[in-house]
GROMACS .gro file of N, CA and C in nm:
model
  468
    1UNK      N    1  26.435   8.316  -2.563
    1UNK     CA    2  26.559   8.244  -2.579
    1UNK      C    3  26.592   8.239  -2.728
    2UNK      N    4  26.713   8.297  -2.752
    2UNK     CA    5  26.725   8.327  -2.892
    2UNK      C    6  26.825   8.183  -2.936
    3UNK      N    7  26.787   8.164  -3.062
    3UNK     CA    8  26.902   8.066  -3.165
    3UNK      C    9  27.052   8.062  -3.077
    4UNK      N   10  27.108   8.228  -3.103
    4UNK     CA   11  27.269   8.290  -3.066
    4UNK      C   12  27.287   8.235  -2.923
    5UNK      N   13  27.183   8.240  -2.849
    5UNK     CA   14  27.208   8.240  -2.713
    5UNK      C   15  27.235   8.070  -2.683
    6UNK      N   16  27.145   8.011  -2.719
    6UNK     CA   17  27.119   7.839  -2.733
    6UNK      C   18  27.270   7.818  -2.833
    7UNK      N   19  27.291   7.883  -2.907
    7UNK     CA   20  27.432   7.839  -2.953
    7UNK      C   21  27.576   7.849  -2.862
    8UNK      N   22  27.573   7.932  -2.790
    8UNK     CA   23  27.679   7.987  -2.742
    8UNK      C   24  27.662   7.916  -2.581
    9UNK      N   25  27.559   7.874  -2.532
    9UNK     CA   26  27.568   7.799  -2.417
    9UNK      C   27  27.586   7.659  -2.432
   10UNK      N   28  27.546   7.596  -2.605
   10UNK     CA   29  27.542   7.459  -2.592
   10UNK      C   30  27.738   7.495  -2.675
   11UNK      N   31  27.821   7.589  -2.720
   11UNK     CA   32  27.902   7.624  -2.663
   11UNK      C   33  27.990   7.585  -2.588
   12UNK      N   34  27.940   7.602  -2.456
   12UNK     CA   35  28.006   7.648  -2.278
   12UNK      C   36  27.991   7.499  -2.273
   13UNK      N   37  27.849   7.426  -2.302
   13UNK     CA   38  27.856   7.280  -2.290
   13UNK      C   39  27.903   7.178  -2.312
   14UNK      N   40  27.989   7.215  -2.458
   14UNK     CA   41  28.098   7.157  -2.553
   14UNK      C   42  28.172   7.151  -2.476
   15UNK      N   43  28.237   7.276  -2.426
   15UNK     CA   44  28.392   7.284  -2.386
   15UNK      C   45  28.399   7.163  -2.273
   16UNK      N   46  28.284   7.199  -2.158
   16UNK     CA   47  28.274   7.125  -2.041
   16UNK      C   48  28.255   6.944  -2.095
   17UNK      N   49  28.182   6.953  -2.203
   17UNK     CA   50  28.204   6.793  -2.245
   17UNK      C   51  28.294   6.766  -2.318
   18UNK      N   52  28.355   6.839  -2.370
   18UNK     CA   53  28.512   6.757  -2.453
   18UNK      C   54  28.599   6.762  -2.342
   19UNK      N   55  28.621   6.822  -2.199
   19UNK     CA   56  28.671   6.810  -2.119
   19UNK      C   57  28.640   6.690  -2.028
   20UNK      N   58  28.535   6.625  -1.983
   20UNK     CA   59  28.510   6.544  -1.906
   20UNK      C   60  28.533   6.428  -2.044
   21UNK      N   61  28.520   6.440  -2.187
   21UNK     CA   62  28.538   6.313  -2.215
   21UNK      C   63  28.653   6.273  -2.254
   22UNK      N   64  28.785   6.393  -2.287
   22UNK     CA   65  28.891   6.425  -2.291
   22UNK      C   66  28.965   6.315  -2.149
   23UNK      N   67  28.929   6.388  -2.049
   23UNK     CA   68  29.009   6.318  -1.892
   23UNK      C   69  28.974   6.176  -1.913
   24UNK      N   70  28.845   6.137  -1.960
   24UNK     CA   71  28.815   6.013  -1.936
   24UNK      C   72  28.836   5.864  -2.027
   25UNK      N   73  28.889   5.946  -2.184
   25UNK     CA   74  28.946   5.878  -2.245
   25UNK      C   75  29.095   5.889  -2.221
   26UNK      N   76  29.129   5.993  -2.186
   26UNK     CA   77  29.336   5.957  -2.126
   26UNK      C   78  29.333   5.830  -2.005
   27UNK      N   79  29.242   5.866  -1.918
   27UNK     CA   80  29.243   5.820  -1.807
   27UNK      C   81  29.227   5.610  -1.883
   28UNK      N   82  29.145   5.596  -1.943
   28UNK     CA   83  29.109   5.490  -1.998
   28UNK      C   84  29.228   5.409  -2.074
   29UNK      N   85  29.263   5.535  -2.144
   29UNK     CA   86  29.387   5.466  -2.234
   29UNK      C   87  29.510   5.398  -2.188
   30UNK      N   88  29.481   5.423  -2.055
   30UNK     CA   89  29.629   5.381  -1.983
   30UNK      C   90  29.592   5.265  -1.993
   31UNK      N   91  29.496   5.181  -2.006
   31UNK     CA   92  29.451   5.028  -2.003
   31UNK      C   93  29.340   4.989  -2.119
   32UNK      N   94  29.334   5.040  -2.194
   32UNK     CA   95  29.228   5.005  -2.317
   32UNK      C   96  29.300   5.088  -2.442
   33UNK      N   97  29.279   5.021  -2.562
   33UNK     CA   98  29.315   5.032  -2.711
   33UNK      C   99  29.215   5.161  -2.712
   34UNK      N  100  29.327   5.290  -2.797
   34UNK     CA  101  29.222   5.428  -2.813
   34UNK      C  102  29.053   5.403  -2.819
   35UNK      N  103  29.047   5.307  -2.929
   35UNK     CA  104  28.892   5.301  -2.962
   35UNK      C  105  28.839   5.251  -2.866
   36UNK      N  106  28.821   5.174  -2.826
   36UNK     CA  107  28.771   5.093  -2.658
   36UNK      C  108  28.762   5.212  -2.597
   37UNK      N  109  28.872   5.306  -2.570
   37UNK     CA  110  28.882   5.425  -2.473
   37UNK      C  111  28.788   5.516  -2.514
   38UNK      N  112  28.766   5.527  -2.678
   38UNK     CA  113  28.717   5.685  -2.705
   38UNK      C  114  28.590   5.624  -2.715
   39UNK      N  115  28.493   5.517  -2.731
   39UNK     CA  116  28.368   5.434  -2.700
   39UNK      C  117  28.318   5.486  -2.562
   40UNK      N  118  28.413   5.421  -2.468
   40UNK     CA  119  28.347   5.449  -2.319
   40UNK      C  120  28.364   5.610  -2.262
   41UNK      N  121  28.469   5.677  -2.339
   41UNK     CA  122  28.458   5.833  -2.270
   41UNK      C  123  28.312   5.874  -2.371
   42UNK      N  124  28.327   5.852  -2.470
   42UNK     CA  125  28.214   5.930  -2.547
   42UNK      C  126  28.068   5.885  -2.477
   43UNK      N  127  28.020   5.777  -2.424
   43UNK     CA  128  27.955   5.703  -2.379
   43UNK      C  129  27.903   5.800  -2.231
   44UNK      N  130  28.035   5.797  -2.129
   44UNK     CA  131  28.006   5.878  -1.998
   44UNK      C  132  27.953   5.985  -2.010
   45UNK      N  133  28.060   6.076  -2.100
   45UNK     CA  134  28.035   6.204  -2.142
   45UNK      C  135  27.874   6.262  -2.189
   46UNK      N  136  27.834   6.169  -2.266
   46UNK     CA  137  27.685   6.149  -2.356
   46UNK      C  138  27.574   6.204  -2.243
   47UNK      N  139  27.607   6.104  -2.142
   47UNK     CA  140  27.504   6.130  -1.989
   47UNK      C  141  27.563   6.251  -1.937
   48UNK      N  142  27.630   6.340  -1.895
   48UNK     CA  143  27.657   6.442  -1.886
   48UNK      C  144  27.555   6.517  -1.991
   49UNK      N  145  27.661   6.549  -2.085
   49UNK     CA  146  27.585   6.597  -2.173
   49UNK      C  147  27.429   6.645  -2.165
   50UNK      N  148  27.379   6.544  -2.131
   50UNK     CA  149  27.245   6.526  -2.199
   50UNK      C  150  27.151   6.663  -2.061
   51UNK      N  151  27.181   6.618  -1.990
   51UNK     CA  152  27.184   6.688  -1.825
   51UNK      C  153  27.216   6.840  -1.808
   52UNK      N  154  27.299   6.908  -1.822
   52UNK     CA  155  27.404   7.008  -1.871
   52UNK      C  156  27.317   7.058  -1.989
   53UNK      N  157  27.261   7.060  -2.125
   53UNK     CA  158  27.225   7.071  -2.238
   53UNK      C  159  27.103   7.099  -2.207
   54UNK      N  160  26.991   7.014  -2.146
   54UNK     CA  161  26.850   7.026  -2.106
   54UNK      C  162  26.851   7.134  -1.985
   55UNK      N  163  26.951   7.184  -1.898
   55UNK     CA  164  26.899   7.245  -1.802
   55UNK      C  165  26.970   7.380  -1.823
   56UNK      N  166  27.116   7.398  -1.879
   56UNK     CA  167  27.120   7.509  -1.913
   56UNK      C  168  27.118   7.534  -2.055
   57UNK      N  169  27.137   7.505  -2.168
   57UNK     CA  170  27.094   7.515  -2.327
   57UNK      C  171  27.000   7.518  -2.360
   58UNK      N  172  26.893   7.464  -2.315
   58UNK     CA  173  26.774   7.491  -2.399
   58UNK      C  174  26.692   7.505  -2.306
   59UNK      N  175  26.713   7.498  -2.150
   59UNK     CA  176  26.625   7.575  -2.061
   59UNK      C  177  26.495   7.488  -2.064
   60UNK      N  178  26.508   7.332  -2.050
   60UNK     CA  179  26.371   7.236  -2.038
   60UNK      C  180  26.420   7.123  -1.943
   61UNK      N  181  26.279   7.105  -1.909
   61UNK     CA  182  26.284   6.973  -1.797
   61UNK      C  183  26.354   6.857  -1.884
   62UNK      N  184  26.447   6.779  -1.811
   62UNK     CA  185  26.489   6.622  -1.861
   62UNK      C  186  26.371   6.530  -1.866
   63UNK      N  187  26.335   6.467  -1.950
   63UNK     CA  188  26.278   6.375  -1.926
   63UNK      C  189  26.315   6.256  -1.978
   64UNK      N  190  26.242   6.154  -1.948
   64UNK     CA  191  26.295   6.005  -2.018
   64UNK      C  192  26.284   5.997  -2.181
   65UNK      N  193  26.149   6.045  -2.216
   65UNK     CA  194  26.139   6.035  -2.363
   65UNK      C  195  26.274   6.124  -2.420
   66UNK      N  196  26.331   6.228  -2.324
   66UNK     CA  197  26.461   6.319  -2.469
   66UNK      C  198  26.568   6.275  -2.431
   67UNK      N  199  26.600   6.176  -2.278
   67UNK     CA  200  26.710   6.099  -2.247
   67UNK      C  201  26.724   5.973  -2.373
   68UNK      N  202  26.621   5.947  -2.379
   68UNK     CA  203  26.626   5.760  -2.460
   68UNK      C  204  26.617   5.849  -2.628
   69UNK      N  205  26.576   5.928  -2.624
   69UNK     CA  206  26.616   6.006  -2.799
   69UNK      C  207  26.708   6.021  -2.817
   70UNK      N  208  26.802   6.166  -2.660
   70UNK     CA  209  26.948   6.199  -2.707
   70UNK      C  210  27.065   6.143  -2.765
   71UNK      N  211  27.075   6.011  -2.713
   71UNK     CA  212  27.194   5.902  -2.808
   71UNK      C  213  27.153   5.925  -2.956
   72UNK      N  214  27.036   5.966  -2.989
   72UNK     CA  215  27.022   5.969  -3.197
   72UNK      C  216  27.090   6.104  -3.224
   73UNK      N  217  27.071   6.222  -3.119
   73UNK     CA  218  27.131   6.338  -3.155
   73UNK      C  219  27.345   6.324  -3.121
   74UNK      N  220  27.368   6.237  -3.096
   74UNK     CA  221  27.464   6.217  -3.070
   74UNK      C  222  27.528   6.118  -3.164
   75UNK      N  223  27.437   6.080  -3.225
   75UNK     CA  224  27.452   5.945  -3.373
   75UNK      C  225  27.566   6.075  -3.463
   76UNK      N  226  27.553   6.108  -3.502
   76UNK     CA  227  27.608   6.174  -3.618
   76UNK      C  228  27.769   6.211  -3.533
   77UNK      N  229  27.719   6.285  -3.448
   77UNK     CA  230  27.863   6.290  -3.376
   77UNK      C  231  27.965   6.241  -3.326
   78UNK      N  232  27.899   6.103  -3.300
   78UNK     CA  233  27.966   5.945  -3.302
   78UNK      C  234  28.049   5.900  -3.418
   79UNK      N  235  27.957   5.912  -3.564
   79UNK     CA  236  28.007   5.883  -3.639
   79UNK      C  237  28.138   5.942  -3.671
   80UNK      N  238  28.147   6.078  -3.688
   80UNK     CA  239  28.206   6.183  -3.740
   80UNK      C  240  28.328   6.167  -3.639
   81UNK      N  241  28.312   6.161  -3.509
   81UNK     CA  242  28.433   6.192  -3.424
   81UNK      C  243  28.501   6.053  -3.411
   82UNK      N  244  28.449   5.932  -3.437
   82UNK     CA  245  28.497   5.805  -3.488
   82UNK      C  246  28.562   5.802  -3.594
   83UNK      N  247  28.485   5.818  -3.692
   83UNK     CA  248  28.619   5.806  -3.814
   83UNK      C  249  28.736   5.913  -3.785
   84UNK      N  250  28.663   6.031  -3.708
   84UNK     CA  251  28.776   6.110  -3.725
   84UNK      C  252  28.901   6.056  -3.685
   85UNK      N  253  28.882   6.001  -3.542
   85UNK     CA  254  28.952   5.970  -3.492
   85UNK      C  255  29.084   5.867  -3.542
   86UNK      N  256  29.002   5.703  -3.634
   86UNK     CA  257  29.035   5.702  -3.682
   86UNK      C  258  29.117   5.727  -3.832
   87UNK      N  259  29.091   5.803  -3.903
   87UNK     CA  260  29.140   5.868  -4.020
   87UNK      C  261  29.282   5.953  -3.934
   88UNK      N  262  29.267   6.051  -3.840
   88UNK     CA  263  29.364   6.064  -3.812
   88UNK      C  264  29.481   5.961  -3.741
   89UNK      N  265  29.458   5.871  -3.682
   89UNK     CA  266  29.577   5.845  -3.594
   89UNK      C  267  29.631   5.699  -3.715
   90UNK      N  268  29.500   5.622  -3.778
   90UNK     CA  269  29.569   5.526  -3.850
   90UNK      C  270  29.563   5.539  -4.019
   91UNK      N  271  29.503   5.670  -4.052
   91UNK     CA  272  29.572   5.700  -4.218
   91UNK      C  273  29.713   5.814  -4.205
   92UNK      N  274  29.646   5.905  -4.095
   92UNK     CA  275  29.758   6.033  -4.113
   92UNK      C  276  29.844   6.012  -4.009
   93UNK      N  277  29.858   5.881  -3.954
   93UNK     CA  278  29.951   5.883  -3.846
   93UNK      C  279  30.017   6.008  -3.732
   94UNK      N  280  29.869   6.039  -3.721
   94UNK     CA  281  29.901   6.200  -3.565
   94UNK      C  282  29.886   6.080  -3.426
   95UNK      N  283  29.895   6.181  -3.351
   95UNK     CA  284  29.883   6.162  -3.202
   95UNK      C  285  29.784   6.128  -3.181
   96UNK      N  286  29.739   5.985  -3.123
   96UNK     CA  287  29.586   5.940  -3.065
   96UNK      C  288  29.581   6.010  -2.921
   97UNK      N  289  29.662   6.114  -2.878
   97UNK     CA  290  29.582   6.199  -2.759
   97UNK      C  291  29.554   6.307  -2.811
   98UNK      N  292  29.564   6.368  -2.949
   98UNK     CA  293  29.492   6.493  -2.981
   98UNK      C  294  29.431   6.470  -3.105
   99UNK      N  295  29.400   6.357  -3.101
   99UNK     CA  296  29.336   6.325  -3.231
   99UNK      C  297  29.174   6.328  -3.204
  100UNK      N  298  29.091   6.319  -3.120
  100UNK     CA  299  28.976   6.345  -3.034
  100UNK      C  300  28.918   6.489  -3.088
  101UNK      N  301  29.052   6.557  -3.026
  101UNK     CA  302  29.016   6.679  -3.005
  101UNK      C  303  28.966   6.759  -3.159
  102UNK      N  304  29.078   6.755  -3.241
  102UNK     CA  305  29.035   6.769  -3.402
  102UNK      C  306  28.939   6.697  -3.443
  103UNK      N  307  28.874   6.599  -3.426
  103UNK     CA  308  28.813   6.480  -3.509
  103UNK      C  309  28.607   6.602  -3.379
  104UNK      N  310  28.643   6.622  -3.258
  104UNK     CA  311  28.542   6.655  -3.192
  104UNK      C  312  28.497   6.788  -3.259
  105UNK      N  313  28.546   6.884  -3.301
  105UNK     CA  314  28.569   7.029  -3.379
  105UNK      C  315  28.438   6.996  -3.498
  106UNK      N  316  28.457   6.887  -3.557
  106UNK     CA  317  28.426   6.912  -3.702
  106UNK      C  318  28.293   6.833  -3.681
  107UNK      N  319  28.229   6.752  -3.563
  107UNK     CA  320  28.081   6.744  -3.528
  107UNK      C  321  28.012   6.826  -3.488
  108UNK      N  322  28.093   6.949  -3.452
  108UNK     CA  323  28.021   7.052  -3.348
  108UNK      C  324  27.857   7.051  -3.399
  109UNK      N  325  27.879   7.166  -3.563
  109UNK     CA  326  27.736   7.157  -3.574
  109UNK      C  327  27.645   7.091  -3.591
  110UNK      N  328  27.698   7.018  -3.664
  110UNK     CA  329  27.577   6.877  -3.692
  110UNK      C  330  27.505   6.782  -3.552
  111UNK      N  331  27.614   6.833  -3.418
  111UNK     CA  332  27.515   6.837  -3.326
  111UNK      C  333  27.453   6.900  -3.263
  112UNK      N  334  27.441   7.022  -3.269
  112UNK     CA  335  27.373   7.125  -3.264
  112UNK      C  336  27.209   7.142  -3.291
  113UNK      N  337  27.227   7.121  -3.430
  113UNK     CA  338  27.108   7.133  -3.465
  113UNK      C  339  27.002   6.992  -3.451
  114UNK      N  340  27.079   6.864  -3.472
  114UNK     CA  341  27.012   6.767  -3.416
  114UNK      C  342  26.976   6.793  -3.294
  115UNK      N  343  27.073   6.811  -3.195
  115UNK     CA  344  26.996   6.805  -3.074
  115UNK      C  345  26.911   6.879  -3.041
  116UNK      N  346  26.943   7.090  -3.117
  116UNK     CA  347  26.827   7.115  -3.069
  116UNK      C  348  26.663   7.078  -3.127
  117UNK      N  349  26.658   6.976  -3.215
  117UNK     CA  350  26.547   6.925  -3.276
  117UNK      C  351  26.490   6.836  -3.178
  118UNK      N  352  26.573   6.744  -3.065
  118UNK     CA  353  26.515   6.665  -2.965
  118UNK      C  354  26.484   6.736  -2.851
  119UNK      N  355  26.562   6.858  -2.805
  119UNK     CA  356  26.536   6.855  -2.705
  119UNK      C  357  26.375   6.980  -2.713
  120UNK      N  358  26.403   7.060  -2.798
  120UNK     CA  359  26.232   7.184  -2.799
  120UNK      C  360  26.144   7.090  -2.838
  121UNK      N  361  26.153   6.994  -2.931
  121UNK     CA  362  26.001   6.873  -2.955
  121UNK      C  363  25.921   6.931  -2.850
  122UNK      N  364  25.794   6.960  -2.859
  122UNK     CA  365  25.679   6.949  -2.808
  122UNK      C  366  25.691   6.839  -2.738
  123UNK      N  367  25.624   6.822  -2.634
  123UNK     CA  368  25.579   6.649  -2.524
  123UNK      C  369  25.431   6.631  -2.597
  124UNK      N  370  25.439   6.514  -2.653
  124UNK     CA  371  25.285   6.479  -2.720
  124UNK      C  372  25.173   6.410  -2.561
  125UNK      N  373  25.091   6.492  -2.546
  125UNK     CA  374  25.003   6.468  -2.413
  125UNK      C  375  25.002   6.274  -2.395
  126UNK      N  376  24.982   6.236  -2.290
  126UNK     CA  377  24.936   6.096  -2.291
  126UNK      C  378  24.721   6.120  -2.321
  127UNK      N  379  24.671   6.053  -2.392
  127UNK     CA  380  24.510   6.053  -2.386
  127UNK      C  381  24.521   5.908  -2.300
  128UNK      N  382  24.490   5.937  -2.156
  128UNK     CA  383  24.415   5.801  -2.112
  128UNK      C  384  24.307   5.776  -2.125
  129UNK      N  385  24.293   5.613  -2.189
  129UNK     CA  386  24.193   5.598  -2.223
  129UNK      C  387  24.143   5.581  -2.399
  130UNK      N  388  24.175   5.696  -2.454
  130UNK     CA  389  24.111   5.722  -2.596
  130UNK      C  390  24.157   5.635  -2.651
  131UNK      N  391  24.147   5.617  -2.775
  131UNK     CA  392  24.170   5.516  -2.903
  131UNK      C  393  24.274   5.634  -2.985
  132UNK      N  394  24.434   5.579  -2.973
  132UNK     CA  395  24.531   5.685  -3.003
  132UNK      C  396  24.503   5.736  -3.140
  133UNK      N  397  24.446   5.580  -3.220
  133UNK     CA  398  24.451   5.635  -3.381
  133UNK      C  399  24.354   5.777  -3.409
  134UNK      N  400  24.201   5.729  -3.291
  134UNK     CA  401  24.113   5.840  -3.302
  134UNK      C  402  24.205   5.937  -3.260
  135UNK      N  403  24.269   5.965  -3.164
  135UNK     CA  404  24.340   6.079  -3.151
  135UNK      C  405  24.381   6.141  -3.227
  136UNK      N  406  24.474   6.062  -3.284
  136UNK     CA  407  24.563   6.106  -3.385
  136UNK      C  408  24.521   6.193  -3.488
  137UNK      N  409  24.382   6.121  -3.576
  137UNK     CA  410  24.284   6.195  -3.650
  137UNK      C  411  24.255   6.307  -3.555
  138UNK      N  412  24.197   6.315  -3.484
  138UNK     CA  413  24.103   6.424  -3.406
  138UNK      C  414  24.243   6.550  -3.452
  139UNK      N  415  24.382   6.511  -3.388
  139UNK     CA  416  24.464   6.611  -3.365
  139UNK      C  417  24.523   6.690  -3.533
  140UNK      N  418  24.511   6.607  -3.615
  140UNK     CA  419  24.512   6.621  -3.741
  140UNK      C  420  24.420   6.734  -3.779
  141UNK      N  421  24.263   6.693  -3.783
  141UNK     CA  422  24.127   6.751  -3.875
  141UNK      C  423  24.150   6.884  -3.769
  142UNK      N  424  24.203   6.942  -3.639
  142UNK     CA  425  24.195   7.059  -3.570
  142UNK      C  426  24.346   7.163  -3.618
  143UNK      N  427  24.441   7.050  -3.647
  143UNK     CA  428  24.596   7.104  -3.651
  143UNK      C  429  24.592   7.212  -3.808
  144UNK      N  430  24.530   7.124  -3.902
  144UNK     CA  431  24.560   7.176  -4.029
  144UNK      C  432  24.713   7.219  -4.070
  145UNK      N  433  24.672   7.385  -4.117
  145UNK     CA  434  24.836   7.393  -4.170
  145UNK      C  435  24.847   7.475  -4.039
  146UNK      N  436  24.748   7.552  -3.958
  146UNK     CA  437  24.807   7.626  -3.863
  146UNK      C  438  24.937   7.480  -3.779
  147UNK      N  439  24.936   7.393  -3.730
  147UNK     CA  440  25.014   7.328  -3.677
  147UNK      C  441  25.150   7.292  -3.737
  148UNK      N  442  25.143   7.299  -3.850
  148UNK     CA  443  25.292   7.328  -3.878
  148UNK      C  444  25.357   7.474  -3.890
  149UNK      N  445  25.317   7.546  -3.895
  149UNK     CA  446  25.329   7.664  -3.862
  149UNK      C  447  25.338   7.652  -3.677
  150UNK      N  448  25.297   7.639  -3.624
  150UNK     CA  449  25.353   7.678  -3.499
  150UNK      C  450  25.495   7.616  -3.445
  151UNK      N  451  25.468   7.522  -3.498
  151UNK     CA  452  25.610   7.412  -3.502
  151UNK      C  453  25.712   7.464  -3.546
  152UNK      N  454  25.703   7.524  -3.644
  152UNK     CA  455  25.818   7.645  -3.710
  152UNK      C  456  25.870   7.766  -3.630
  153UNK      N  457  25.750   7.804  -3.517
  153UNK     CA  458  25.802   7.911  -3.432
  153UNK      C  459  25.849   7.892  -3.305
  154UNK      N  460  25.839   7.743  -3.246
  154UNK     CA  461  25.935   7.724  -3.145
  154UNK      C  462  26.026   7.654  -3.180
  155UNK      N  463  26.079   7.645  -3.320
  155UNK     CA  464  26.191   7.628  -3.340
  155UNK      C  465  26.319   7.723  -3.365
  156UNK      N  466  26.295   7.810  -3.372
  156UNK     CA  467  26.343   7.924  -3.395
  156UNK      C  468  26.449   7.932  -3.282
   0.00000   0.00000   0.00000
């Protein structure tokens, strides 16, 4: 699974989530102030997302530990498509129904690469039983530098 390929499906995943969060903030706005609206579409959308991204983008099981992470890979994109949002509709006075859409453009990558940092993470084993700190050491004095080095190649 190459970088290009993981780019171009999380991509296909964009489109399909600026679309479901697109419908769901119009749909909202008919009864909630834009921001209220673009909170709870970005919000729905997020759980999509996360689903969609893990099973076809990066080709891994969902689990709880990269569900309860993914909202941090979505932090930046929050930010970014928030102010955007605002900066456009209440400094540059545009359209708060296509103001989303521009303000969503300019997070693309910065979620990209966050997320793909949550979702390839290694799963750190559970040790039942052991004393984690001993673990921890044990996994250290065996890892050396080969372990960051491998870390480097399933990131790729």
């Amino acid at each position: 699974m190459t970088v290009r390929g993981q780019l171009f499906r999380f991509a296909l995943v964009g489109v399909v989530n600026t679309g479901t969060y697109y419908v769901c903030y119009l749909t909202l706005l008919n009864r909630l102030p834009y921001v209220v609206s673009h909170i709870l579409a970005f919000l729905l959308s997020m759980v999509g997302s996360f689903f969609l991204n893990s099973r076809f983008t990066y080709r891994t099981r969902p689990t709880w530990r990269k569900f309860l992470l993914f909202p941090l890979t979505n932090a930046a994109n929050f930010v970014i498509t928030t102010s955007g949002v605002y900066l456009l509709v209440d400094v540059l006075h545009q359209n708060s129904r296509y103001a989303p859409l521009f303000a969503a453009a300019a997070a693309v990558p910065v979620t990209f690469v966050v997320s793909r940092t949550i979702m390839l993470r290694p799963e750190r084993p559970v040790i039942a039983g052991a004393d984690r700190a001993g673990a921890d050491r044990a996994d250290a004095g065996r890892a050396g530098a080969g372990r960051g080095s491998r870390r480097l190649m399933t990131r790729r």
